[in-house]
GROMACS .gro file of C-alpha atoms in nm:
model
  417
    1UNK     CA    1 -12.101  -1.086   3.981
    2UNK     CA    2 -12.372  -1.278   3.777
    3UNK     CA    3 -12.693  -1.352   3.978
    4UNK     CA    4 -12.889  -1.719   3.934
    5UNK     CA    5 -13.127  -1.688   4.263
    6UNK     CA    6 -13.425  -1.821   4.178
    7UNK     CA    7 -13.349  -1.916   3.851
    8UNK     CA    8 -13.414  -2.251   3.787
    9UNK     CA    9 -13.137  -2.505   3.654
   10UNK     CA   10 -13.086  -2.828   3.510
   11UNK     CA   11 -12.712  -2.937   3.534
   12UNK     CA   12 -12.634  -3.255   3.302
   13UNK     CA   13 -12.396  -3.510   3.383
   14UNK     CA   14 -12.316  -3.649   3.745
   15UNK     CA   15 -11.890  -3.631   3.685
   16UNK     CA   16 -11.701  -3.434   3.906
   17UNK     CA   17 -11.785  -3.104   3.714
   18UNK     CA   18 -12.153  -3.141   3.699
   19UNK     CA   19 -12.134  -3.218   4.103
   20UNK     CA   20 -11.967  -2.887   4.155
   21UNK     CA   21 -12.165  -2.695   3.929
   22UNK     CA   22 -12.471  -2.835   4.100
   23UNK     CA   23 -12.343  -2.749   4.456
   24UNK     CA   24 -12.234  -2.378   4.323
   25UNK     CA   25 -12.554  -2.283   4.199
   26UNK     CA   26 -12.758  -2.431   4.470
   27UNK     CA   27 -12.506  -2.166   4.710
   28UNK     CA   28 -12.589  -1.888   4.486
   29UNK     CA   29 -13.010  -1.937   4.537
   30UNK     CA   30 -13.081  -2.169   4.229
   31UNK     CA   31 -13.306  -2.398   4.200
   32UNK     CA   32 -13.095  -2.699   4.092
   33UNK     CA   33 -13.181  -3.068   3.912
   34UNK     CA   34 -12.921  -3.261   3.772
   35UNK     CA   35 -13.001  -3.545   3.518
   36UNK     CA   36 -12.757  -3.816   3.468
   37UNK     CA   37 -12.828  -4.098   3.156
   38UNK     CA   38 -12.610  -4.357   3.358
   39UNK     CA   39 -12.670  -4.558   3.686
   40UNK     CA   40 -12.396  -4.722   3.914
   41UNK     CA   41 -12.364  -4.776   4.310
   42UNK     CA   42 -12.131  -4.478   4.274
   43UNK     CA   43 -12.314  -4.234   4.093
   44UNK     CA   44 -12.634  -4.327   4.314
   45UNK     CA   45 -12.372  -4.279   4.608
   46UNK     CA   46 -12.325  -3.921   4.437
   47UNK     CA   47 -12.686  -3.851   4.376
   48UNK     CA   48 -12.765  -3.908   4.726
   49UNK     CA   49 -12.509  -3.659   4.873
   50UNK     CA   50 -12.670  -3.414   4.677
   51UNK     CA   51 -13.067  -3.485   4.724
   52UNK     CA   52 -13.019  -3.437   5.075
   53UNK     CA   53 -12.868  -3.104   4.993
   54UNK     CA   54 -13.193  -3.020   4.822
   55UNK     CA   55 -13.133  -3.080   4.480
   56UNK     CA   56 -13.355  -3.330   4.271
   57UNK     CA   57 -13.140  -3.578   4.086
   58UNK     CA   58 -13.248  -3.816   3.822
   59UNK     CA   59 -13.023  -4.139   3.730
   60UNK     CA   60 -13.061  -4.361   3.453
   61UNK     CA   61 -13.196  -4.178   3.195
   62UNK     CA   62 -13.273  -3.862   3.061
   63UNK     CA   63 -13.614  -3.724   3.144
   64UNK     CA   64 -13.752  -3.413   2.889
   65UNK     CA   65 -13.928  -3.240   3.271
   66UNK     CA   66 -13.582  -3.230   3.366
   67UNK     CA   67 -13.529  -2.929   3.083
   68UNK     CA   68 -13.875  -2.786   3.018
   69UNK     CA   69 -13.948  -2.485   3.235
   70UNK     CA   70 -13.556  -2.409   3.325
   71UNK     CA   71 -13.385  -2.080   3.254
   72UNK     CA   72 -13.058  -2.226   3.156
   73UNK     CA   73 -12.853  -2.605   3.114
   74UNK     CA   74 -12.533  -2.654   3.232
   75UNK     CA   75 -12.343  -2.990   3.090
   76UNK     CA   76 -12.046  -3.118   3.232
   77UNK     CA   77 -11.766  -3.201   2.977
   78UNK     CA   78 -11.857  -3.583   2.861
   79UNK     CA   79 -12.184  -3.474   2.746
   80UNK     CA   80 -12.241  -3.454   2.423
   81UNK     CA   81 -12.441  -3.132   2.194
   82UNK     CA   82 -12.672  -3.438   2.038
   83UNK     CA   83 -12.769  -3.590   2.367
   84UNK     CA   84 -13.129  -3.530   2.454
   85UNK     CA   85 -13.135  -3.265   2.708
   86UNK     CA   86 -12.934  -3.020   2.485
   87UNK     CA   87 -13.154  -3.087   2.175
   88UNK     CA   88 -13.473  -3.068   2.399
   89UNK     CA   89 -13.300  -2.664   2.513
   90UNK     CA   90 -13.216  -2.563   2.162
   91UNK     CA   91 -13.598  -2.670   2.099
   92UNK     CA   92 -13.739  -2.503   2.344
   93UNK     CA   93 -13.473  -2.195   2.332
   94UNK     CA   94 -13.326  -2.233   2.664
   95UNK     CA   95 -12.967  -2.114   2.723
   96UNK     CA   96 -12.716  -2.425   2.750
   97UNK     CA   97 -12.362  -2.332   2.866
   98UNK     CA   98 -12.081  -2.519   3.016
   99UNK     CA   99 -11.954  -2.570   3.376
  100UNK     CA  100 -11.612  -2.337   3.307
  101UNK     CA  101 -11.866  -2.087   3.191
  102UNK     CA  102 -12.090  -2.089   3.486
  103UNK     CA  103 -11.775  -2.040   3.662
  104UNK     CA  104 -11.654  -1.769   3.413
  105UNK     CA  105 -11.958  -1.529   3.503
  106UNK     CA  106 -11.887  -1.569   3.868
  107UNK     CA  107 -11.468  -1.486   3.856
  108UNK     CA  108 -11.342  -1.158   3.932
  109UNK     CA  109 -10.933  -1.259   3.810
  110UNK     CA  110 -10.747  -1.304   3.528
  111UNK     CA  111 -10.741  -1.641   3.361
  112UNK     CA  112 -10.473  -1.811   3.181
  113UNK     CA  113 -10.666  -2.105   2.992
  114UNK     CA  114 -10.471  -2.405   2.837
  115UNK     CA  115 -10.577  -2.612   2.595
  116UNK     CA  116 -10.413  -2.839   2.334
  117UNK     CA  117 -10.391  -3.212   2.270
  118UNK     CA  118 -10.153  -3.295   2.484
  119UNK     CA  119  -9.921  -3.180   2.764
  120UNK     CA  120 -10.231  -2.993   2.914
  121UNK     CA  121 -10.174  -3.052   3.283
  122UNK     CA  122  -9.823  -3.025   3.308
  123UNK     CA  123  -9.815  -2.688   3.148
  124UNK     CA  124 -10.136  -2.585   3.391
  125UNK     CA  125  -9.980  -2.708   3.685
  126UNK     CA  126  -9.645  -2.512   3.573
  127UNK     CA  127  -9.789  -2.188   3.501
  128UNK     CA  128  -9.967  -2.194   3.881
  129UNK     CA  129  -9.647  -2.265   4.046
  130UNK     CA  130  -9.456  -1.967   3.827
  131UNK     CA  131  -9.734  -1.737   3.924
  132UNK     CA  132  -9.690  -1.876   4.302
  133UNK     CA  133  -9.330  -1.787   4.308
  134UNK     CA  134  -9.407  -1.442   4.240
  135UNK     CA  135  -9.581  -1.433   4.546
  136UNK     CA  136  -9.945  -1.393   4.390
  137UNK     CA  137 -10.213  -1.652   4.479
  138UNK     CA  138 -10.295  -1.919   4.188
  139UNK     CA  139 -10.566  -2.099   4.188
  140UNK     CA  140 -10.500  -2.445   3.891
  141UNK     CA  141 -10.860  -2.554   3.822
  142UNK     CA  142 -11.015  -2.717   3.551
  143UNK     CA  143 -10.998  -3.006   3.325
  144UNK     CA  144 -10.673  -3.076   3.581
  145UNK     CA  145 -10.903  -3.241   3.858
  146UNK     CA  146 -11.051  -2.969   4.025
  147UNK     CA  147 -11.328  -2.808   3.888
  148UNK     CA  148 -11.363  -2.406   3.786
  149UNK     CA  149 -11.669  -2.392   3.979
  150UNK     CA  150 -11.598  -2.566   4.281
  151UNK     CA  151 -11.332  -2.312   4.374
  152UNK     CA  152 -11.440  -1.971   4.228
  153UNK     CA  153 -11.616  -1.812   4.536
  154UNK     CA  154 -11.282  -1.805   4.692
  155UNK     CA  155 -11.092  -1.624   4.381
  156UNK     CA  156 -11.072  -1.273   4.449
  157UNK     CA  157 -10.951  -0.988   4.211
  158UNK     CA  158 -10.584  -0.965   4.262
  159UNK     CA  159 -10.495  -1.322   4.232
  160UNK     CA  160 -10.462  -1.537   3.888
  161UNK     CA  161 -10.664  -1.867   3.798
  162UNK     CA  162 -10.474  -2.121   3.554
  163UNK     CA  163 -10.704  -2.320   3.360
  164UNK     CA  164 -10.705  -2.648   3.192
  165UNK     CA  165 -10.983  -2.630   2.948
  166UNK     CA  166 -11.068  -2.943   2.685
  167UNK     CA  167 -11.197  -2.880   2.359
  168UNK     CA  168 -11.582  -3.066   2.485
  169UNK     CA  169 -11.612  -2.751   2.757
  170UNK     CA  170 -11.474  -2.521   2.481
  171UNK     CA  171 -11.776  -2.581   2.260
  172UNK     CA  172 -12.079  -2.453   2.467
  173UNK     CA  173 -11.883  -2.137   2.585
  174UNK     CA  174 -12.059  -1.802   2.531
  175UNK     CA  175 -11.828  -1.552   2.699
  176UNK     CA  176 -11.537  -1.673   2.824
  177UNK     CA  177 -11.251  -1.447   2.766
  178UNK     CA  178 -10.906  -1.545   2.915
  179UNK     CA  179 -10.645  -1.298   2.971
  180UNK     CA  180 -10.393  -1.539   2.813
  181UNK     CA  181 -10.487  -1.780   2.585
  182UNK     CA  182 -10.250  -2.094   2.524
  183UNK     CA  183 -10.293  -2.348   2.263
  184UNK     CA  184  -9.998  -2.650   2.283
  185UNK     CA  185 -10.072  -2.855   2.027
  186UNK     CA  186 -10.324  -3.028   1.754
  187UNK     CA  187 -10.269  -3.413   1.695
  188UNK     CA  188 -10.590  -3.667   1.599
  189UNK     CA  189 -10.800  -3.686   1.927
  190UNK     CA  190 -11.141  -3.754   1.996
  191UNK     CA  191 -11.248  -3.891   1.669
  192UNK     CA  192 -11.497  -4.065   1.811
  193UNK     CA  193 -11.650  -3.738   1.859
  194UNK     CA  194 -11.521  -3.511   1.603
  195UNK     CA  195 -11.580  -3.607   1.229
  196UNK     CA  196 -11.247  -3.425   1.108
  197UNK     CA  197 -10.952  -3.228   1.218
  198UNK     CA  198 -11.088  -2.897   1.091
  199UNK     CA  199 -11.400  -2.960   1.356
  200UNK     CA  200 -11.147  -3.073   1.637
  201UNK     CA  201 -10.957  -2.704   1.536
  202UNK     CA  202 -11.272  -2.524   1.523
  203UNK     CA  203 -11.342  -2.618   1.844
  204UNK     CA  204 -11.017  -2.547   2.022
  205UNK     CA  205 -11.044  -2.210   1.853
  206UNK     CA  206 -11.319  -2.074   2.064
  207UNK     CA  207 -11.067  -2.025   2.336
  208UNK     CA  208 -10.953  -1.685   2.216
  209UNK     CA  209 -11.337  -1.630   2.043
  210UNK     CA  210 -11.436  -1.352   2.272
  211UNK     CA  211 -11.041  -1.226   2.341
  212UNK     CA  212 -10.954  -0.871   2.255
  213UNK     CA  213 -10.631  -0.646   2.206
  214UNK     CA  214 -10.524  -0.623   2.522
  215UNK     CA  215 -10.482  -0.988   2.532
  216UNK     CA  216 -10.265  -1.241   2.496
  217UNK     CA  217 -10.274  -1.583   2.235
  218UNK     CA  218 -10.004  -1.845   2.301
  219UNK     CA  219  -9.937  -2.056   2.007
  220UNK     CA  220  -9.718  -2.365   1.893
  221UNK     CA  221  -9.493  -2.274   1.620
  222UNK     CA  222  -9.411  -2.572   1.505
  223UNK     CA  223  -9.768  -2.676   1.449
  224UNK     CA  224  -9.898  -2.564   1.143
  225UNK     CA  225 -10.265  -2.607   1.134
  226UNK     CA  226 -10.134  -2.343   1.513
  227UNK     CA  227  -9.928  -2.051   1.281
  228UNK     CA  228 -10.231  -2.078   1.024
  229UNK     CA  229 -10.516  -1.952   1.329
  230UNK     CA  230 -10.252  -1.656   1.424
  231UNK     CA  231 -10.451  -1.411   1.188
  232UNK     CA  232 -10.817  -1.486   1.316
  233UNK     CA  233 -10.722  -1.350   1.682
  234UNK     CA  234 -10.774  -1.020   1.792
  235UNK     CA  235 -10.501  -1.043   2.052
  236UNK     CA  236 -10.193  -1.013   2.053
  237UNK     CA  237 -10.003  -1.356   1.938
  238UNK     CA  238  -9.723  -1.469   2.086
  239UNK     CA  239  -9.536  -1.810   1.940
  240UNK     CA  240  -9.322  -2.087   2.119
  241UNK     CA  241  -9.109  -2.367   1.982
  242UNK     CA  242  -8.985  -2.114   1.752
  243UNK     CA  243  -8.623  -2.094   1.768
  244UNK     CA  244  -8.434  -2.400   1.757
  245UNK     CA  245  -8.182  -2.209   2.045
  246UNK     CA  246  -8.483  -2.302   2.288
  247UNK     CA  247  -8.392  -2.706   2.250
  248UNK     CA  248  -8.317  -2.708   2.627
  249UNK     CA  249  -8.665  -2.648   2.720
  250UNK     CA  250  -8.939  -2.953   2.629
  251UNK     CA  251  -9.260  -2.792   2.489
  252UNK     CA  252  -9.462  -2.751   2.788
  253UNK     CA  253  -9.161  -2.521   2.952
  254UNK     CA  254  -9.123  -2.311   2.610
  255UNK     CA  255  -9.544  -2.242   2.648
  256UNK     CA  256  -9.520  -2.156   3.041
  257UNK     CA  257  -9.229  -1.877   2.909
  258UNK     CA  258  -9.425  -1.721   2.663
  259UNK     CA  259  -9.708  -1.720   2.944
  260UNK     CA  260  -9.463  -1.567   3.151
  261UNK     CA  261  -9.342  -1.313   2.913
  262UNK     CA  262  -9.720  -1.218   2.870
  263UNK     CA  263  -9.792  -1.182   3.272
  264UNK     CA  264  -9.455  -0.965   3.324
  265UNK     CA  265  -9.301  -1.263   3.537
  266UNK     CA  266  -8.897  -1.297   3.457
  267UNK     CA  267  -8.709  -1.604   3.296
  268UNK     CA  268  -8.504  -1.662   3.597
  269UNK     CA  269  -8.856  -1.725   3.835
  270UNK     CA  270  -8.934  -1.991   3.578
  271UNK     CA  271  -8.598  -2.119   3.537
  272UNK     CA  272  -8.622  -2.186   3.954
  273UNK     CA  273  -8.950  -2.322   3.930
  274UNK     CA  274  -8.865  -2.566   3.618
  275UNK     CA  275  -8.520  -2.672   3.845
  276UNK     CA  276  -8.722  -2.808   4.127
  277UNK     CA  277  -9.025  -2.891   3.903
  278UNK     CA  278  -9.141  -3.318   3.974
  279UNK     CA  279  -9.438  -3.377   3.735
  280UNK     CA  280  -9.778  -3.430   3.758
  281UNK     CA  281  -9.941  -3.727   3.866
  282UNK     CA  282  -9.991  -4.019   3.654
  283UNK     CA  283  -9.832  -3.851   3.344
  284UNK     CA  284  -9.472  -4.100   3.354
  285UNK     CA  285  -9.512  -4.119   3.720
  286UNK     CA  286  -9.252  -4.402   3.875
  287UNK     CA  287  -9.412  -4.599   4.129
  288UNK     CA  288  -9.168  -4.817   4.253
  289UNK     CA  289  -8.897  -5.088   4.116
  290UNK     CA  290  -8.907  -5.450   4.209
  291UNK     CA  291  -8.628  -5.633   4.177
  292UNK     CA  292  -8.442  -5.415   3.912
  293UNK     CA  293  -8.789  -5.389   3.729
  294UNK     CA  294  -8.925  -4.966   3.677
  295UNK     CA  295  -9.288  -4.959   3.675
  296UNK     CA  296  -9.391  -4.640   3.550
  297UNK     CA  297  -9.811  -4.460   3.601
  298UNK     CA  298  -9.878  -4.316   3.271
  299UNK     CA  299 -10.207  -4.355   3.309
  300UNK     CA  300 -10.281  -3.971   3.165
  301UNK     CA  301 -10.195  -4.103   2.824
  302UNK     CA  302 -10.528  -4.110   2.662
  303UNK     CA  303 -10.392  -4.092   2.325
  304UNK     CA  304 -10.122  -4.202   2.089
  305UNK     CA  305  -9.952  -3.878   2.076
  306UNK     CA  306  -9.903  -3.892   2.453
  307UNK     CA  307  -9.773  -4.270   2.450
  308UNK     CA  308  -9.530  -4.144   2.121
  309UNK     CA  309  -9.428  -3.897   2.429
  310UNK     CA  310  -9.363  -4.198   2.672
  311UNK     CA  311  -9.226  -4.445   2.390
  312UNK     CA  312  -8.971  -4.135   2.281
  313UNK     CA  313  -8.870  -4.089   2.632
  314UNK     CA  314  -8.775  -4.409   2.782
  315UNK     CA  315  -8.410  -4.513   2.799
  316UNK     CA  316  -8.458  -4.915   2.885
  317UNK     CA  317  -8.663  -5.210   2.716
  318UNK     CA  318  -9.056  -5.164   2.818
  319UNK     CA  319  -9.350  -5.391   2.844
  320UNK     CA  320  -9.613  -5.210   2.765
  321UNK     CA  321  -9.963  -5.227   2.933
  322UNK     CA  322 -10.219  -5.080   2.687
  323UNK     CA  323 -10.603  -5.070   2.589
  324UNK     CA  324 -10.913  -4.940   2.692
  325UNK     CA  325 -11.197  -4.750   2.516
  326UNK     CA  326 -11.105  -4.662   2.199
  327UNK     CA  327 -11.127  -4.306   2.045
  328UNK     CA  328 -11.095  -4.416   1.634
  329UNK     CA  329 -10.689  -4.431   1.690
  330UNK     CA  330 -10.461  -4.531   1.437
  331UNK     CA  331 -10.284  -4.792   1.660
  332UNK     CA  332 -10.060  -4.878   1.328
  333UNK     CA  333  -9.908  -4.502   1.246
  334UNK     CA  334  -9.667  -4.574   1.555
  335UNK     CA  335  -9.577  -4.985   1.488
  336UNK     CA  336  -9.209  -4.837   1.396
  337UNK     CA  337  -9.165  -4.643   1.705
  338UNK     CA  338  -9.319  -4.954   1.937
  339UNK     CA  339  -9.097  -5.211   1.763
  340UNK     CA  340  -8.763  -5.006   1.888
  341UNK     CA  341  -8.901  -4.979   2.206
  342UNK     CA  342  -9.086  -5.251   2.347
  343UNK     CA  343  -9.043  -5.576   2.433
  344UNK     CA  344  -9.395  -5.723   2.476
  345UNK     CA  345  -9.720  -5.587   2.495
  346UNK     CA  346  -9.988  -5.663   2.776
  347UNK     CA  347 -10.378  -5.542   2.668
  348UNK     CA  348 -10.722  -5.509   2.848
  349UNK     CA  349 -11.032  -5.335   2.755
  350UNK     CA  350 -11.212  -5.281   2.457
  351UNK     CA  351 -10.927  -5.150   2.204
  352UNK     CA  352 -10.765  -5.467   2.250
  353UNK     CA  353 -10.905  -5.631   1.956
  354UNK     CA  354 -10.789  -5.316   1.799
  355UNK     CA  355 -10.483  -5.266   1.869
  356UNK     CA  356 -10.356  -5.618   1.826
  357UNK     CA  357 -10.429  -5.645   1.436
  358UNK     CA  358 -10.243  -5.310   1.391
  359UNK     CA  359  -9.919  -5.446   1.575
  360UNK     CA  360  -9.957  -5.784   1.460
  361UNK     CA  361  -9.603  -5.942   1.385
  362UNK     CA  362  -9.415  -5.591   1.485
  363UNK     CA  363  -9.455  -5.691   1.875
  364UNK     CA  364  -9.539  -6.007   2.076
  365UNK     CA  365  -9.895  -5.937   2.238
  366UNK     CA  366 -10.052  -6.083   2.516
  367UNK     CA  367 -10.466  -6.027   2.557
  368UNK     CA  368 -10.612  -6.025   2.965
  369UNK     CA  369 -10.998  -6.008   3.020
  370UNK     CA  370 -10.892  -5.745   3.346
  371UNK     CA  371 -10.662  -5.488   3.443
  372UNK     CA  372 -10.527  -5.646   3.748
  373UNK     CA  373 -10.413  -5.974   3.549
  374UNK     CA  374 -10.299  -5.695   3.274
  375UNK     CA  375 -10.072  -5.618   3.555
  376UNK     CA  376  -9.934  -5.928   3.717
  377UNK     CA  377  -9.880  -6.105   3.328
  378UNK     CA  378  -9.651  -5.779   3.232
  379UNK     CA  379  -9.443  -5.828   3.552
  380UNK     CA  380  -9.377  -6.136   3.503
  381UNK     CA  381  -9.269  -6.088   3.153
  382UNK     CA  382  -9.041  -5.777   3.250
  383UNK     CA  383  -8.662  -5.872   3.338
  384UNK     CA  384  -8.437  -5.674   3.518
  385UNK     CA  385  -8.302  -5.368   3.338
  386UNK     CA  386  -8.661  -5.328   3.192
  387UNK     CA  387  -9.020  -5.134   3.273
  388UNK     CA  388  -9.316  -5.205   3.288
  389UNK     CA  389  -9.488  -4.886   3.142
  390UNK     CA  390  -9.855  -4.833   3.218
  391UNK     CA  391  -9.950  -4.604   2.897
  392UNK     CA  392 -10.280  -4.705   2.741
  393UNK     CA  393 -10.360  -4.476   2.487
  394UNK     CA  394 -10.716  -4.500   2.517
  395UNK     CA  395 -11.019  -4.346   2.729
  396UNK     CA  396 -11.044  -4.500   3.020
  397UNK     CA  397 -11.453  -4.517   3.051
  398UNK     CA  398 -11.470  -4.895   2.959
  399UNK     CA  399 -11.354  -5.007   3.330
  400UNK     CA  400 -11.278  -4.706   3.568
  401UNK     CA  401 -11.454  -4.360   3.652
  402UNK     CA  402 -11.104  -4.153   3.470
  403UNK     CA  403 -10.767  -4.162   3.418
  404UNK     CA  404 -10.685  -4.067   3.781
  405UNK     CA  405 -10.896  -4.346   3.891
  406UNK     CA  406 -10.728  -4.594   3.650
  407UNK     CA  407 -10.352  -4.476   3.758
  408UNK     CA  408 -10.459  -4.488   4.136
  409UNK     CA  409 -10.573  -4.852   4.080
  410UNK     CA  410 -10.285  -4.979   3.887
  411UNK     CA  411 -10.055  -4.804   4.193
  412UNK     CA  412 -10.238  -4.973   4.465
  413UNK     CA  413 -10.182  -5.284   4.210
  414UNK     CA  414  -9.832  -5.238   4.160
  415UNK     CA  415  -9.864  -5.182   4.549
  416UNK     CA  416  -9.973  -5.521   4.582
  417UNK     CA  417  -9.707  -5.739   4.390
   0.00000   0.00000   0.00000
């Protein structure tokens, strides 16, 4: 195992990741700052907790003592490879990795990392519960809610960790190296931080970087920017949605069987755990129906592909709440599909604006200055027979923390009505 006593490290970014990265290396014999650029009564709430645990926090800003003099930089996954304490390192040559890679150097079992646009945490939380079933111990970390490093001093050899990973921690890795490597998907994303596709690729890529024969690389099939990266691994490549045969299975199931297939584990354990499989958490969560009215929590949907997902799957007329921070989406590419489907629309936050010139004249659209009256104006537009389907397709860092806090907040709103 990797040794950081006494070394001295500046963890960037006061989000879940950055908390637990702080913690771990202040248990290992680190000497720990963290440097956050924002300042809220929650994050000083946060910084608190941890300066009486002996570790020097700074909010507000970014100071340049915060970097000079450490050994290595650890950024949580928001942070950006332009912000100032990463170009300060790279000026003064000092090591900046992320908080799955601190974690990384400190695990002693195989990994199965996920990554992909979309259906990340379903197929992470699917692949734990397969690997449960055998009767192995499966620890689901990562972009998922739980951070890598908050967890890995408990992993020991013989039991398996499955990984969400997003492409931001993805792009400081140095050695990560995954036993099974699974890519789902490439749609637009993030192109408010990427300046094309081929950069959002690259970047996704790295996840089988260090891989080598022995290994495994799970690919989509039916994504062809996926079948043209099949060549540049060293592992061995295994494809899903390949066969037209598999239509019974939805994406994320066809990825957890090739997973499978690479660990050893047999259909049939899958096949149980998909039967008695109920979701995730705000990804087309019900919540409850008043009065013959379905409000749905798909709160997870931080993109259009993932509300295309929702739209695609719904059987009854919706009203749709939308909005929040805006990624460069192109809210028009899907007017067709929202025309078929929805009744009215309901926005809040900053894509608003945005989002009701592209669907001007395909859908009525109704614009709230805050989330709760987002919610009580789209029930009382919704009829019986109908839903009222939370899916915003946009970051949620304009009025809440993440998407679990924004889906916990419209459920205790929902709760409320």
């Amino acid at each position: 195992m990797k040794s950081y006593k006494s070394l001295k490290v500046t963890v960037v970014g006061l989000a879940r990741s950055g908390m637990a990265a702080a913690r771990l290396l202040k248990e290992l014999g680190a000497f720990v700052s963290l440097t956050e650029k924002n300042s809220t009564p929650a994050l000083e709430k946060l910084a608190a907790q941890l300066r009486t645990e002996g570790i020097d926090v700074e909010l507000g800003s970014h100071s340049r003592s915060f970097v000079e003099g450490r050994g290595l930089i650890v950024i949580s996954p928001g942070v950006r490879l332009d912000t100032d304490p990463v170009t300060w390192a790279k000026e003064l040559n000092i090591k900046v990795i992320s908080e799955i890679e601190l974690a990384f150097s400190l695990c002693p079992a195989p990994i199965i990392a996920i990554t992909g646009t979309n259906g990340k945490t379903t197929t992470t939380t699917l692949v734990g519960e397969v690997i449960k079933a055998t009767g192995k111990k499966a620890f689901v970390l990562g972009n998922i809610g739980t951070p890598f490093s908050s967890a890995v001093l408990s992993i020991r050899k013989q039991d398996f960790v499955s990984l969400e990973v997003s492409s931001f921690q993805l792009e400081t890795i140095k050695d990560l190296k995954p036993k099974v490597a699974v890519i789902l998907n490439l749609t637009p994303d993030h192109l408010d931080r990427y300046k094309t596709m081929a950069e959002y690729l690259y970047a996704k890529k790295r996840i089988f970087m260090n891989q080598a024969k022995e290994d495994w690389l799970i690919l989509n099939y039916s994504d062809e920017a996926l079948r043209q990266i099949a060549p540049d691994a060293k592992s061995k490549v295994i494809f899903f949605n390949k066969d037209s045969s598999e239509g019974k299975f939805n994406q994320n199931e066809l990825a957890v069987l090739a997973v499978a297939k690479a660990l050893g584990i047999g259909r049939a354990v899958c096949l149980d755990v998909f039967k008695d499989f109920k979701g995730v958490e705000h990804r087309m969560e019900f919540v409850r129906d008043i009065g013959g009215i379905e409000f749905i929590n798909d709160s997870k949907a931080t993109n259009i592909d993932s509300t295309i997902w929702a739209l695609k799957n719904i059987s009854k007329p919706a009203v749709l709440i939308a909005g929040g921070r805006d990624k460069g989406s192109d809210f028009a590419s899907i007017k067709g599909l929202v025309k078929n489907k929805v009744r009215e629309v309901v926005l809040a936050g900053e894509a608003s604006d945005r989002i009701a010139a592209a669907w001007d004249g395909v859908v009525p659209v109704c614009r709230v200055n805050t989330f709760s009256e987002a919610v009580t104006t789209a029930y009382k537009k919704a009829k019986p027979g109908e839903m009222v389907l939370f899916s915003p397709m946009c970051k949620s860092f304009d009025m809440f923390t993440d998407y679990e806090h924004r889906g916990r907040v419209f459920k205790e709103l929902v709760g409320k009505l």
